[in-house]
Short mmCIF file of C-alpha atoms and ligand atoms in Angstrom, two decimals:
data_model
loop_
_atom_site.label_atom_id
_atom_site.label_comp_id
_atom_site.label_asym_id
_atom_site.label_seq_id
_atom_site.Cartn_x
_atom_site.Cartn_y
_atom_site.Cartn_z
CA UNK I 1 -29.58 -17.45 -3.71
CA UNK I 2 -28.31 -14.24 -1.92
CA UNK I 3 -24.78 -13.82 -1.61
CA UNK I 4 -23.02 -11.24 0.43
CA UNK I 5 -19.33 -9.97 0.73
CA UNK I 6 -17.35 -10.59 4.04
CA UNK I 7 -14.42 -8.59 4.80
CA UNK I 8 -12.14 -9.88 8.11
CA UNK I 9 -9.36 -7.52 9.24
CA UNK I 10 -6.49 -8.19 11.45
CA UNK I 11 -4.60 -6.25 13.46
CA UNK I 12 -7.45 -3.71 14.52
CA UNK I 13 -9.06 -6.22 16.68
CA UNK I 14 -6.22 -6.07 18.96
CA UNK I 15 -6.68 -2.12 19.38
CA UNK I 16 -8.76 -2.41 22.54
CA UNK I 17 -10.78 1.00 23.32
CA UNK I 18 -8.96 2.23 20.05
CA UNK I 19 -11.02 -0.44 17.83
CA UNK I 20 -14.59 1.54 17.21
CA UNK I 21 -11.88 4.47 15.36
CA UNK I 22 -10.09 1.90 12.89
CA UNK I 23 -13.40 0.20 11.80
CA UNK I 24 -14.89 3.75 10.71
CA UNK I 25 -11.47 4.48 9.53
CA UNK I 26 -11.67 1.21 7.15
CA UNK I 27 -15.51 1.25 6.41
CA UNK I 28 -14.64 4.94 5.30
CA UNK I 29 -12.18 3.91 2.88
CA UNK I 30 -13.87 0.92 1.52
CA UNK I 31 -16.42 3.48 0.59
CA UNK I 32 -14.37 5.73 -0.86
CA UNK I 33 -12.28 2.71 -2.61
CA UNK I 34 -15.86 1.44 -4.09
CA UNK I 35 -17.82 5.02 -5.03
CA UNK I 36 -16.58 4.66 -8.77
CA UNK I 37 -17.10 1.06 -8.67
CA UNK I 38 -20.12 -0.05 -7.61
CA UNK I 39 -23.93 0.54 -5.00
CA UNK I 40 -23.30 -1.02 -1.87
CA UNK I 41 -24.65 -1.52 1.39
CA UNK I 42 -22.21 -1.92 4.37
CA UNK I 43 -22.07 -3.19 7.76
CA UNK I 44 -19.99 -4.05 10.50
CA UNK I 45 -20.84 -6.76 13.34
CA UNK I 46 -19.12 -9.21 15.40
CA UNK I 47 -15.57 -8.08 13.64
CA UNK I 48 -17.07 -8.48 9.93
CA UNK I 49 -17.45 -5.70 7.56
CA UNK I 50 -20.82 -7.27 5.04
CA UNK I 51 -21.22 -5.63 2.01
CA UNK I 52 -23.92 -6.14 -0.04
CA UNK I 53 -23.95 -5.20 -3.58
CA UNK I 54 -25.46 -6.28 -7.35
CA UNK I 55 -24.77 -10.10 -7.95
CA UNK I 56 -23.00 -8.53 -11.62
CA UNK I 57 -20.40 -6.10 -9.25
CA UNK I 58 -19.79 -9.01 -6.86
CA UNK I 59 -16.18 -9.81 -8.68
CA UNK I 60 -15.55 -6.17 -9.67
CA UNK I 61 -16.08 -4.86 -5.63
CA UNK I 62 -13.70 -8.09 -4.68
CA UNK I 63 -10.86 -6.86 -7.02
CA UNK I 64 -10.51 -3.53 -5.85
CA UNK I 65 -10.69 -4.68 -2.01
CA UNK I 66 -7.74 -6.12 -2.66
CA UNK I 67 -6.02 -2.86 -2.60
CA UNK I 68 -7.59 -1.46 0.48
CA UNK I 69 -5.06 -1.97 3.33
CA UNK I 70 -6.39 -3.30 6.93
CA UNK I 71 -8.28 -6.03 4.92
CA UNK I 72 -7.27 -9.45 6.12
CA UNK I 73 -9.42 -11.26 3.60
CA UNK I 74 -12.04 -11.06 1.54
CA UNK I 75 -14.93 -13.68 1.11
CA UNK I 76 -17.94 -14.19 -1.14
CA UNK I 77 -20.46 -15.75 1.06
CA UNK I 78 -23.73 -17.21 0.13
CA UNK I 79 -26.48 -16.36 2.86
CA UNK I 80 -29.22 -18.01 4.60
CA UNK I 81 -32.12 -18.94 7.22
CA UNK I 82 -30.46 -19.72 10.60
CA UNK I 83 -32.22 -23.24 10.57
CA UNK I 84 -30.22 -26.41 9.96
CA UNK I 85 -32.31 -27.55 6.90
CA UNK I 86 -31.94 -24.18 5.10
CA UNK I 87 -28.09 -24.08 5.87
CA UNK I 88 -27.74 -27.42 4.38
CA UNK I 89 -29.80 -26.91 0.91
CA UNK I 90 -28.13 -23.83 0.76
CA UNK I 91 -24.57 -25.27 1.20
CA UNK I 92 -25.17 -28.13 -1.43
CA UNK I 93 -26.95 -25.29 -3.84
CA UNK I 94 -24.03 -23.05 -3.21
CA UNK I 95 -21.16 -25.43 -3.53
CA UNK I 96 -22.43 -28.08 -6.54
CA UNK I 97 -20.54 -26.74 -9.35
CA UNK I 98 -17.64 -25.13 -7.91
CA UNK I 99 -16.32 -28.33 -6.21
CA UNK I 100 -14.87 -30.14 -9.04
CA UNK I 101 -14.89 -34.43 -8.65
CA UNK I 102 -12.00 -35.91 -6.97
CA UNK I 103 -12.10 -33.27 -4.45
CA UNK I 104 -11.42 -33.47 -0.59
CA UNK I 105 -13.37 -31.35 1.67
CA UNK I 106 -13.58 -30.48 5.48
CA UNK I 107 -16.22 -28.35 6.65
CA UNK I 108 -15.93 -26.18 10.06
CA UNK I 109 -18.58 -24.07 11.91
CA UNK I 110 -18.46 -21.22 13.98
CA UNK I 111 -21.69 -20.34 16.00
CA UNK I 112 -21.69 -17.10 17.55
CA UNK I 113 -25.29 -17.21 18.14
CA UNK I 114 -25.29 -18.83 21.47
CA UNK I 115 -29.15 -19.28 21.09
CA UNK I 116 -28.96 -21.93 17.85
CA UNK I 117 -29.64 -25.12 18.89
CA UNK I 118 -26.69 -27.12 17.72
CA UNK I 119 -23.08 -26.26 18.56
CA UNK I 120 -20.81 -25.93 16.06
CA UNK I 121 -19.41 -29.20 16.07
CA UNK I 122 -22.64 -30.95 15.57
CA UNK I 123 -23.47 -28.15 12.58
CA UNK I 124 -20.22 -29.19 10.50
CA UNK I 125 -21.35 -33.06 11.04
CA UNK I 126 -24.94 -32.20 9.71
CA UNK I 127 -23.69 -29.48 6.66
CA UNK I 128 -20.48 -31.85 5.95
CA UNK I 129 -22.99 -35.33 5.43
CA UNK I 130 -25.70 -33.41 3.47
CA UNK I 131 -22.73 -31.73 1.13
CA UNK I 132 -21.58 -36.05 0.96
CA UNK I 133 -24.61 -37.08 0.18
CA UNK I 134 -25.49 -34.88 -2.18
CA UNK I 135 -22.63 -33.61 -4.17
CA UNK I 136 -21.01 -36.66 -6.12
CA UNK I 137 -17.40 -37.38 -6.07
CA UNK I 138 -15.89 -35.56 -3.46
CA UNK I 139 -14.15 -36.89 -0.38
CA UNK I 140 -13.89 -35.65 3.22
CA UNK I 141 -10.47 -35.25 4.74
CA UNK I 142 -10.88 -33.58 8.02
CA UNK I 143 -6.63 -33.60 8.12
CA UNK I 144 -5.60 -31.90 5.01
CA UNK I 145 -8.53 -30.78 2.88
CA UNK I 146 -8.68 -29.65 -0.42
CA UNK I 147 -11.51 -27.39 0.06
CA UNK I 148 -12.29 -25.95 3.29
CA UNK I 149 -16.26 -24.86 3.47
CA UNK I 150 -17.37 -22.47 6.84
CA UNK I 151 -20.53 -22.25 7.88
CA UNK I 152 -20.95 -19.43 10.47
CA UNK I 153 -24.11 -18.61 12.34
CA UNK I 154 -24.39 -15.33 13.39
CA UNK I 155 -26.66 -12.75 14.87
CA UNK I 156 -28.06 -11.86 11.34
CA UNK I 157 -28.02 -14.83 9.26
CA UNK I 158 -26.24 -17.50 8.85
CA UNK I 159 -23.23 -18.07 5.86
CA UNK I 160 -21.45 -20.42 4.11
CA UNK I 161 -18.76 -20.22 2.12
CA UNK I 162 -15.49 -22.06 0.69
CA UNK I 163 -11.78 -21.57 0.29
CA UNK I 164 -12.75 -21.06 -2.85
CA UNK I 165 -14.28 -17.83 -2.56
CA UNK I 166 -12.06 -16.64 0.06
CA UNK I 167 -9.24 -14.00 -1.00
CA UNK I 168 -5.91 -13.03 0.82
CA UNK I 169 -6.46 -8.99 1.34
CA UNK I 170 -3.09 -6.89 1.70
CA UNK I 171 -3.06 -6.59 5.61
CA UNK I 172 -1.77 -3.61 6.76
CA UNK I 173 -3.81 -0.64 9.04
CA UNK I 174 -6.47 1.34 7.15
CA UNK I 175 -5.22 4.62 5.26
CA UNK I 176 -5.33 7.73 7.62
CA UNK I 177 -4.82 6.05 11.26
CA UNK I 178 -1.64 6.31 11.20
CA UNK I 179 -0.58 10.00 10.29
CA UNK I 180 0.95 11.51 7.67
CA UNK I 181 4.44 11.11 6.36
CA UNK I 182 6.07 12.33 2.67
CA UNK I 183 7.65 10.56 0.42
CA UNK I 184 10.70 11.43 -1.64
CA UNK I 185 9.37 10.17 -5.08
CA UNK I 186 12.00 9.62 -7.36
CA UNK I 187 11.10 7.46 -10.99
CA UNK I 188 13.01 4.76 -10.01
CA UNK I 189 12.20 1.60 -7.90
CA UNK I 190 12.71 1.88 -4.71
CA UNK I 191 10.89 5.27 -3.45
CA UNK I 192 7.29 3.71 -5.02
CA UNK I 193 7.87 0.69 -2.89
CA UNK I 194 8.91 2.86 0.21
CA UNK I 195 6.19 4.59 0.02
CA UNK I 196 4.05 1.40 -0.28
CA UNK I 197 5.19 -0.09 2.83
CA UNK I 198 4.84 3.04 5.19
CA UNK I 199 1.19 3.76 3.92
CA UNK I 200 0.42 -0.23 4.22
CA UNK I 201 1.02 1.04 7.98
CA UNK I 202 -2.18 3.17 7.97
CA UNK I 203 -0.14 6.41 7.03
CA UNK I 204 -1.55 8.64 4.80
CA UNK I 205 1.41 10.19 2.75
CA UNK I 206 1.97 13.04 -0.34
CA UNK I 207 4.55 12.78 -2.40
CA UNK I 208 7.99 15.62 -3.67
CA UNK I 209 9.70 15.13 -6.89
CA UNK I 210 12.54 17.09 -7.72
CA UNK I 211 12.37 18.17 -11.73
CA UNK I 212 15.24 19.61 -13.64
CA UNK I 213 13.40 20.73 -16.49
CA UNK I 214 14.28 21.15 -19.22
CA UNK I 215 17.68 18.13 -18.54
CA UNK I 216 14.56 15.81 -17.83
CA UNK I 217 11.55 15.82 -19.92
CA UNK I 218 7.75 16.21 -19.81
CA UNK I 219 8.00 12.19 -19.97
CA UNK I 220 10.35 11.71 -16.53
CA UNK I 221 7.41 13.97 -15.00
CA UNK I 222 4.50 11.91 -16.43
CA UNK I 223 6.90 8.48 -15.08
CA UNK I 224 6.38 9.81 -11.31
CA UNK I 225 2.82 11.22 -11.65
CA UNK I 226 2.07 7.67 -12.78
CA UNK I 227 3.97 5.99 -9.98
CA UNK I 228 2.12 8.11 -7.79
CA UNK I 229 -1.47 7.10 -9.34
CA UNK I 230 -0.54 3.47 -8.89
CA UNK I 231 0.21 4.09 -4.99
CA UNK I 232 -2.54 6.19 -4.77
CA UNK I 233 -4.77 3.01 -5.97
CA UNK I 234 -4.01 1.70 -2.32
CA UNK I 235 -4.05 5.23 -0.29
CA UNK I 236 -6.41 7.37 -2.22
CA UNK I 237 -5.59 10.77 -3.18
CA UNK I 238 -2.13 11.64 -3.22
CA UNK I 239 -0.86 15.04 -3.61
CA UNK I 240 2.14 15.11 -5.47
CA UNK I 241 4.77 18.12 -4.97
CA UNK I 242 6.72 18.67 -7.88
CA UNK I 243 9.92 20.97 -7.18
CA UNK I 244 11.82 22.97 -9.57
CA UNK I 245 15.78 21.58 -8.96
CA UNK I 246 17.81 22.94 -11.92
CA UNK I 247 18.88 26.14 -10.89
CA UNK I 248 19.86 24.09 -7.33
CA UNK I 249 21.97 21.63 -9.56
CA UNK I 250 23.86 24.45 -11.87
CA UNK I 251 24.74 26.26 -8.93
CA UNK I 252 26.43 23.11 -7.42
CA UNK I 253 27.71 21.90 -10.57
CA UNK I 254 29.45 25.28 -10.96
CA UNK I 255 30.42 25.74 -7.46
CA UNK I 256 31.03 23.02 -5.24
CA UNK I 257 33.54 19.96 -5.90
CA UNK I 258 32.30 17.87 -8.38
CA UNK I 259 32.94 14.74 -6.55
CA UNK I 260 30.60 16.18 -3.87
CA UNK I 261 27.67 16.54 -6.26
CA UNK I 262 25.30 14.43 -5.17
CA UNK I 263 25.54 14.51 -1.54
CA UNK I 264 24.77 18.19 -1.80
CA UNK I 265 22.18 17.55 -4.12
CA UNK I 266 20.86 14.86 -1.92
CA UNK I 267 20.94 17.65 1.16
CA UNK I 268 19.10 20.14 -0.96
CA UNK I 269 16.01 17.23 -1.16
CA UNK I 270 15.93 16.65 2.33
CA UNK I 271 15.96 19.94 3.17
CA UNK I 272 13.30 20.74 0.39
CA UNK I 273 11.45 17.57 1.48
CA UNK I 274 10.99 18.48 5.17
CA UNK I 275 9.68 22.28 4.63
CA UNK I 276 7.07 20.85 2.23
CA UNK I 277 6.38 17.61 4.70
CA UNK I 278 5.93 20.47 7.91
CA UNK I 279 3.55 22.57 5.43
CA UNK I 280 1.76 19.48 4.79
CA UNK I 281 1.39 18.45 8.81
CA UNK I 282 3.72 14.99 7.72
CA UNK I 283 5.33 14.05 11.04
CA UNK I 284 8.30 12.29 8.79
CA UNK I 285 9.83 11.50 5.72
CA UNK I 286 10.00 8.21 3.47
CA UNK I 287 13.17 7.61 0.98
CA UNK I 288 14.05 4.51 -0.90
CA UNK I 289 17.68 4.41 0.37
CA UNK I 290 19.45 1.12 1.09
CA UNK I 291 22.62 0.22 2.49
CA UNK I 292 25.31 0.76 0.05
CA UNK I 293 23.34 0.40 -2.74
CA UNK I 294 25.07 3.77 -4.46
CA UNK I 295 27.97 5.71 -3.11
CA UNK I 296 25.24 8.43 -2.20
CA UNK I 297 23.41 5.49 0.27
CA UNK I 298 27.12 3.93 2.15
CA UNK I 299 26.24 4.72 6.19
CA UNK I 300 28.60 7.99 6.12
CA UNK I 301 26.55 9.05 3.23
CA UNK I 302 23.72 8.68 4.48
CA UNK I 303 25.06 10.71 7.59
CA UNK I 304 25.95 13.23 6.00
CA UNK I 305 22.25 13.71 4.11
CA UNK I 306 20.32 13.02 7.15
CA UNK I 307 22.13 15.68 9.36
CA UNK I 308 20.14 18.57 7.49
CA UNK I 309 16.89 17.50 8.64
CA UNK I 310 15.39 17.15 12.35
CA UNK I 311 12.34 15.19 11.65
CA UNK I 312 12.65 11.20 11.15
CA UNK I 313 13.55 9.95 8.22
CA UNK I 314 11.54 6.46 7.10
CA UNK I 315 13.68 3.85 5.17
CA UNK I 316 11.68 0.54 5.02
CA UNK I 317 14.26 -0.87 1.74
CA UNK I 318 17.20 0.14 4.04
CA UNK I 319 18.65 -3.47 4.61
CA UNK I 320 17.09 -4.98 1.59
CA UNK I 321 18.90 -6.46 -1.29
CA UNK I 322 17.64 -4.96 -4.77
CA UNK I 323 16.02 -8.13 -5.81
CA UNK I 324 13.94 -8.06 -2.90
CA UNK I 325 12.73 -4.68 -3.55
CA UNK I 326 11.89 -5.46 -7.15
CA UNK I 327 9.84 -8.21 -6.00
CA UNK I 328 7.25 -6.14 -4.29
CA UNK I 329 7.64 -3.51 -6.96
CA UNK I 330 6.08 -6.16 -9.24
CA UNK I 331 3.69 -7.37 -6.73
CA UNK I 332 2.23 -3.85 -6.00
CA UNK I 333 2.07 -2.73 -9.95
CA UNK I 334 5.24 -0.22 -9.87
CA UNK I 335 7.95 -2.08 -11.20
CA UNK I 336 6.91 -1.50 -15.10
CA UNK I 337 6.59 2.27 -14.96
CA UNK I 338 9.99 2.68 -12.86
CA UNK I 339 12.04 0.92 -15.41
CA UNK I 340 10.93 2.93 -18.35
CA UNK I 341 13.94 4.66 -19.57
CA UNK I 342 13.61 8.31 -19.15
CA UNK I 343 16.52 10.10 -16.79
CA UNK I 344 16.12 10.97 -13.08
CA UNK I 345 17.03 14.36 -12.27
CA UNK I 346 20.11 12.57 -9.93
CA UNK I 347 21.25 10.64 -13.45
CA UNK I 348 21.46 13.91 -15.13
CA UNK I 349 24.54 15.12 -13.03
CA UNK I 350 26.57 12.35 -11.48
CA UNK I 351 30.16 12.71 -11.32
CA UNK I 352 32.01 9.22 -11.73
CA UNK I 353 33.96 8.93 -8.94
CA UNK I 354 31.36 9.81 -6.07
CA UNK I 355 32.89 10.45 -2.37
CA UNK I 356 31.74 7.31 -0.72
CA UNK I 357 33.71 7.98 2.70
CA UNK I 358 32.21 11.63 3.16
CA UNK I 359 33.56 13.51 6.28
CA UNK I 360 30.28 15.60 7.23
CA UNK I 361 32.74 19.21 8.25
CA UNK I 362 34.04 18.24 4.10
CA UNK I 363 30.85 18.39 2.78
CA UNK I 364 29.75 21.38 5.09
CA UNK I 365 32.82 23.64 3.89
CA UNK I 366 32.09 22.84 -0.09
CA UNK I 367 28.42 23.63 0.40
CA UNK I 368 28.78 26.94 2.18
CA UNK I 369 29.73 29.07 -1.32
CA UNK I 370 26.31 28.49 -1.88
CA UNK I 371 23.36 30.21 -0.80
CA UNK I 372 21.47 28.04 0.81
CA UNK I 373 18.55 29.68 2.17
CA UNK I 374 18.11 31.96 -0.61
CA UNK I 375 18.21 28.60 -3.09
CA UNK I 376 16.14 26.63 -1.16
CA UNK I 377 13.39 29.63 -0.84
CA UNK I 378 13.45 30.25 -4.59
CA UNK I 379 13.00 26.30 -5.27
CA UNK I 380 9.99 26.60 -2.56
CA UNK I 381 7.87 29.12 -4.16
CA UNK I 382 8.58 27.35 -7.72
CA UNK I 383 6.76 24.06 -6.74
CA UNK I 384 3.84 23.14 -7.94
CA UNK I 385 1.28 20.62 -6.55
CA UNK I 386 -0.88 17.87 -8.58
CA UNK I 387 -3.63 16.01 -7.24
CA UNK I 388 -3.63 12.53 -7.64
CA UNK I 389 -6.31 10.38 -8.00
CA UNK I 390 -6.80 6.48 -8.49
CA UNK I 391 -8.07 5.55 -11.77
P1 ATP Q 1 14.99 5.16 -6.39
O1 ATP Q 1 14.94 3.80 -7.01
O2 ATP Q 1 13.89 5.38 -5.40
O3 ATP Q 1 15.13 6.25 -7.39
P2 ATP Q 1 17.81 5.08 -6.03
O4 ATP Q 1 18.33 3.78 -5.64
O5 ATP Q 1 17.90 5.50 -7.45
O6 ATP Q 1 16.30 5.17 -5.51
P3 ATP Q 1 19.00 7.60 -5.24
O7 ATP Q 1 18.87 8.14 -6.60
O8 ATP Q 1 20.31 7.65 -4.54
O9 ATP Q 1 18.53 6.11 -5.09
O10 ATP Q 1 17.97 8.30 -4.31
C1 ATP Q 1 17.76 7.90 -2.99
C2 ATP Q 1 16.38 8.35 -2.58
O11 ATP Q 1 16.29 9.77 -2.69
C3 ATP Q 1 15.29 7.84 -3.47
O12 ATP Q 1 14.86 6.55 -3.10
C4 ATP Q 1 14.22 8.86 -3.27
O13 ATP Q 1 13.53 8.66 -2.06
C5 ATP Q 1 15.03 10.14 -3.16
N1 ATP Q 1 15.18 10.77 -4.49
C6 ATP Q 1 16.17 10.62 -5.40
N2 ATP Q 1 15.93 11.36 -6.50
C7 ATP Q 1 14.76 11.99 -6.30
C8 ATP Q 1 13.95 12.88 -7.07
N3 ATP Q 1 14.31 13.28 -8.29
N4 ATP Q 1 12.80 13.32 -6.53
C9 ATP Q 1 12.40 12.91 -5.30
N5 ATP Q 1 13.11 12.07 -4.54
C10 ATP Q 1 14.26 11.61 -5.02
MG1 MG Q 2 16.83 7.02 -8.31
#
């Protein structure tokens, strides 16, 4: 029996004249998602992406799907004749086996094929006696059942297919159709899951870290370039910008009010952030603030860091509570690697008593013994970029 892989998206279908550019956007990076994984042979009809592939890649191809945002679900989907008979063996042959005794079932058709004889009302009445008849033990419950089987018959060929083999995809727009943005990676949790939920929009994004070698290690580095694989999983290739900070930090440590650390600090990334995000044509930038979180993210605070930079600044955590956030850092595969231990470049110079009610003229008037410019251009031509690919 030949089996096939539906993929249904979501959102794109309601992009009008727009539509034909987010299906090749998605059917490009299903591609690219599946060249390390597995042959297949794609198509798109009737708002269905069917991919065809070896029965012994089936489950491998439906795993990594999973990641690929603009996928609404994913369903393996046994194929057949579009005549009655062959729709019903092949629904009995298909589902015997996986529908355990005891279980309730409901079957639905969908006939988009105008030209097949029955409508689909009297195609779930023949499929849904036949599977009865034929498959012992199981019940039909057309309110609430336990197994829901779809037969659809389409222009090509007809399918079937349960609940069973139907997975939840992670929604979204497909990587690339909606611009570029960068992302302020730190190792911690937040910034991984900002990222996440800005590229689940369809944006492609690269990522800055700011490094102060040699106060964090070779392991802080390898922490982010890991976070940034695992986001990379659902985006592709991410290129990660890794900026040299510790001459920045001295220079503040030694200069400016301790107390105004790391708001300065803070104003040194965004301004960092925004050069590299213009070289990189990102039309904004993604942190991992959150209200009041840390004295550095109270709304003056966060005031005071945004007024250095003119482009917009993306905050998806902003007005979610920490346990929230760590939720989807688990759920999207970030959450181990951003608690392992090693310092954060921000950790490395906090003073204890942070300003929390900064006055943005205060923080102007400690910051001008420095150099800015000069600082920032030195930091600029120190930074080197990785390219980072999924596994
Ligand atoms: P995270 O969990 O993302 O580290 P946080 O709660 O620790 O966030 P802060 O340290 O105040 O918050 O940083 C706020 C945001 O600034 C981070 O979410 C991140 O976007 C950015 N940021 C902080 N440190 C760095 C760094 N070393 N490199 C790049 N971005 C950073
Ligand atoms: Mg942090």
């Amino acid at each position: 029996m030949k089996e096939i892989i539906l993929v249904k998206y979501g959102e794109i279908i309601l992009k009008g004249g727009n539509r034909p550019v987010f299906e090749r956007a998605l059917m490009k990076n299903i591609k690219n998602a599946l060249q390390n994984i597995a042959d297949i042979k794609m198509d798109i009809a009737q708002a269905t992406i069917y991919i065809e592939t070896e029965p012994d890649r089936m489950d491998a191809v439906c795993d990594r799907l999973e990641k690929v945002f603009g996928i609404v679900s994913v369903t393996r989907a046994c194929v057949c004749e579009k005549d009655i008979e062959s729709i019903k063996s092949a629904a009995i042959s298909y589902l015997s086996g996986v529908m355990e005794k005891g279980t309730s079932f409901k079957v639905e058709a969908k006939r988009s094929d105008k030209k097949f004889p029955l409508d689909s009302i009297k195609i779930a009445q023949e499929v849904g006696g036949a599977i009865d008849d034929n498959i012992e033990g199981l019940e039909v419950d057309v309110h609430n059942p336990d197994v829901l089987v779809r037969v659809e018959v389409r222009d090509a060929a007809a399918y079937v297919y349960s609940t069973l083999n139907k997975r939840a995809g992670r929604c979204g727009m497909p990587t690339g159709t909606g611009g570029k943005a960068t992302l302020l990676l730190s190792g911690g949790i937040d910034s991984p899951v900002s990222g996440y939920m800005i590229a689940k929009r369809g944006v492609e994004i690269n990522a800055v870290n700011f490094f102060s070698y040699p106060y964090t290690s070779d392991r802080a580095k390898e922490k982010v370039i890991e976070l940034a694989r695992i986001l990379s999983e659902y985006t592709s290739k991410i290129n990660l910008f890794i900026v040299p900070f510790t001459d920045i930090q001295l220079k503040i440590r030694d200069k400016c009010p301790f107390e105004h650390m790391t708001l300065i600090m803070r104003r040194f990334m965004m301004r960092i952030a925004e050069i590299v995000a213009k070289k990189t044509s990102s039309a904004a930038l993604i942190t991992g603030e959150s209200v009041g979180q840390v004295a550095s993210q109270t709304l003056a605070a966060l005031n005071v860091t945004n007024y250095v930079c003119s482009m917009p600044v993306l905050r998806p955590v902003i007005g979610m509570d920490k346990n929230e956030i760590v939720n989807i850092a688990r759920e999207i595969g970030t959450f181990e690697t951003s608690i392992l231990p090693y310092e954060d470049c921000c950790t490395v110079f906090t003073p204890k008593h942070p300003t929390t009610n900064p006055k943005l003229d205060v923080i102007e008037k400690s910051e001008r013994v420095l150099d800015v410019d000069e600082l920032i251009k030195e930091a600029v031509a120190g930074i080197e970029k990785i390219e980072i690919y999924p596994e």
